[in-house]
Every structure is written in C-alpha cells, then in structure tokens.
Amino acid sequence: QVQLVESGGGLVQAGGSLRLSCAVSGRTLSRYSMGWFRQAPGKEREFVGTISWSAGSTFYADSVTGRFTISRDNAKTTVYLQMNSLKPEDTAVYYCAAGRFHGITTSRGYEYWGQGTQVTVSS
C-alpha cells in the first residue's frame, strides 16, 4: 500500500508561484511513476504532468507546459510540482498519484492517490 499526502496549496495572485509537495510512504517511491492531476469545480479531473521513476523523463499537459515543472527526490520520498506564472484558470484541487507505468495521462492509469490540496489563483 502506498500513501500520498499533498501540501503547499494556497491562495496566490495571478503571475505568482507555488510549489506543491507530495510525500510518499508505504513503499519504495522509486518503483513508481508519479503524476499530478487537478480538478476545478464542476469539471472533470484533468492531467497536469507526469515524471518517470528515474526522473529522466517528464511530460506535461499543453496548458501548463513552460510554466509547471515536476521533480522528484526518491531519497526524500517526495515529488514536487513547481507552478510559475499562475493564472486564474489554474484554480483547482491538485492531486498527486502513483502508477507503475510512465507516460500515462489518464487517471485510470494510476493506482494510488492523495487527498488533494487546494490552489486558488486570484485575478
């Protein structure tokens, strides 16, 4: 069993930055690819980005490419989502997830999920 706990969310003005963290426990983090998803009120959960188990490969949704960066520290069992140049449309609950295969952009491809952290971007 893998437990994921997100943190770092909050309220920020448009153009600002936030860094989300996802602490992983229960099993070796390095065995899993990690993904970030988000869900805005009234909308379906959408893919944000993913990082391979070795951190050698990342892939992002078009909407965040160039603004968001995913990194991981397997020694600290933590995954990060650095969000820059935030826009009001980035407002959502952000979730991290763990899965066995890299490059998956659908939520069904991930086995374990955190509880989410709220990010609100004001205009």
JSON list of N, CA and C in Angstrom, two decimals, residues 1 3 5 13 18 22 25-26 37-38 57 64 66 86 105:
[
{"chain": "A", "resi": 1, "resn": "GLN", "atom": "N", "xyz": [0.85, -1.19, 0.00]},
{"chain": "A", "resi": 1, "resn": "GLN", "atom": "CA", "xyz": [0.00, 0.00, 0.00]},
{"chain": "A", "resi": 1, "resn": "GLN", "atom": "C", "xyz": [0.88, 1.24, 0.00]},
{"chain": "A", "resi": 3, "resn": "GLN", "atom": "N", "xyz": [0.83, 5.47, 0.49]},
{"chain": "A", "resi": 3, "resn": "GLN", "atom": "CA", "xyz": [0.08, 6.64, 0.97]},
{"chain": "A", "resi": 3, "resn": "GLN", "atom": "C", "xyz": [0.72, 7.90, 0.40]},
{"chain": "A", "resi": 5, "resn": "VAL", "atom": "N", "xyz": [0.46, 12.20, 0.39]},
{"chain": "A", "resi": 5, "resn": "VAL", "atom": "CA", "xyz": [-0.08, 13.37, 1.08]},
{"chain": "A", "resi": 5, "resn": "VAL", "atom": "C", "xyz": [0.45, 14.63, 0.41]},
{"chain": "A", "resi": 13, "resn": "GLN", "atom": "N", "xyz": [-1.78, 35.36, -6.11]},
{"chain": "A", "resi": 13, "resn": "GLN", "atom": "CA", "xyz": [-2.23, 36.24, -7.17]},
{"chain": "A", "resi": 13, "resn": "GLN", "atom": "C", "xyz": [-1.76, 35.74, -8.52]},
{"chain": "A", "resi": 18, "resn": "LEU", "atom": "N", "xyz": [3.74, 28.86, -6.82]},
{"chain": "A", "resi": 18, "resn": "LEU", "atom": "CA", "xyz": [3.55, 27.95, -5.69]},
{"chain": "A", "resi": 18, "resn": "LEU", "atom": "C", "xyz": [4.33, 26.68, -5.98]},
{"chain": "A", "resi": 22, "resn": "CYS", "atom": "N", "xyz": [4.38, 16.31, -2.57]},
{"chain": "A", "resi": 22, "resn": "CYS", "atom": "CA", "xyz": [3.64, 15.07, -2.40]},
{"chain": "A", "resi": 22, "resn": "CYS", "atom": "C", "xyz": [4.55, 14.10, -1.65]},
{"chain": "A", "resi": 25, "resn": "SER", "atom": "N", "xyz": [4.69, 7.44, 1.27]},
{"chain": "A", "resi": 25, "resn": "SER", "atom": "CA", "xyz": [5.11, 6.47, 2.28]},
{"chain": "A", "resi": 25, "resn": "SER", "atom": "C", "xyz": [4.46, 5.13, 1.97]},
{"chain": "A", "resi": 26, "resn": "GLY", "atom": "N", "xyz": [5.01, 4.10, 2.55]},
{"chain": "A", "resi": 26, "resn": "GLY", "atom": "CA", "xyz": [4.42, 2.78, 2.41]},
{"chain": "A", "resi": 26, "resn": "GLY", "atom": "C", "xyz": [5.22, 1.84, 1.54]},
{"chain": "A", "resi": 37, "resn": "PHE", "atom": "N", "xyz": [-2.55, 15.68, -11.17]},
{"chain": "A", "resi": 37, "resn": "PHE", "atom": "CA", "xyz": [-3.82, 15.97, -11.80]},
{"chain": "A", "resi": 37, "resn": "PHE", "atom": "C", "xyz": [-4.46, 17.13, -11.05]},
{"chain": "A", "resi": 38, "resn": "ARG", "atom": "N", "xyz": [-5.48, 17.71, -11.66]},
{"chain": "A", "resi": 38, "resn": "ARG", "atom": "CA", "xyz": [-6.22, 18.76, -10.98]},
{"chain": "A", "resi": 38, "resn": "ARG", "atom": "C", "xyz": [-7.69, 18.68, -11.35]},
{"chain": "A", "resi": 57, "resn": "SER", "atom": "N", "xyz": [12.48, 11.49, -17.32]},
{"chain": "A", "resi": 57, "resn": "SER", "atom": "CA", "xyz": [11.50, 11.84, -18.34]},
{"chain": "A", "resi": 57, "resn": "SER", "atom": "C", "xyz": [10.29, 12.50, -17.69]},
{"chain": "A", "resi": 64, "resn": "VAL", "atom": "N", "xyz": [-0.03, 23.69, -19.30]},
{"chain": "A", "resi": 64, "resn": "VAL", "atom": "CA", "xyz": [0.93, 24.07, -18.25]},
{"chain": "A", "resi": 64, "resn": "VAL", "atom": "C", "xyz": [2.37, 24.00, -18.74]},
{"chain": "A", "resi": 66, "resn": "GLY", "atom": "N", "xyz": [5.84, 24.79, -19.94]},
{"chain": "A", "resi": 66, "resn": "GLY", "atom": "CA", "xyz": [6.60, 26.03, -19.86]},
{"chain": "A", "resi": 66, "resn": "GLY", "atom": "C", "xyz": [6.37, 26.80, -18.58]},
{"chain": "A", "resi": 86, "resn": "LEU", "atom": "N", "xyz": [1.24, 31.65, -12.59]},
{"chain": "A", "resi": 86, "resn": "LEU", "atom": "CA", "xyz": [-0.09, 31.09, -12.37]},
{"chain": "A", "resi": 86, "resn": "LEU", "atom": "C", "xyz": [-1.18, 31.99, -12.92]},
{"chain": "A", "resi": 105, "resn": "THR", "atom": "N", "xyz": [-1.57, 9.52, -19.05]},
{"chain": "A", "resi": 105, "resn": "THR", "atom": "CA", "xyz": [-2.22, 10.83, -18.88]},
{"chain": "A", "resi": 105, "resn": "THR", "atom": "C", "xyz": [-3.66, 10.72, -18.40]}
]
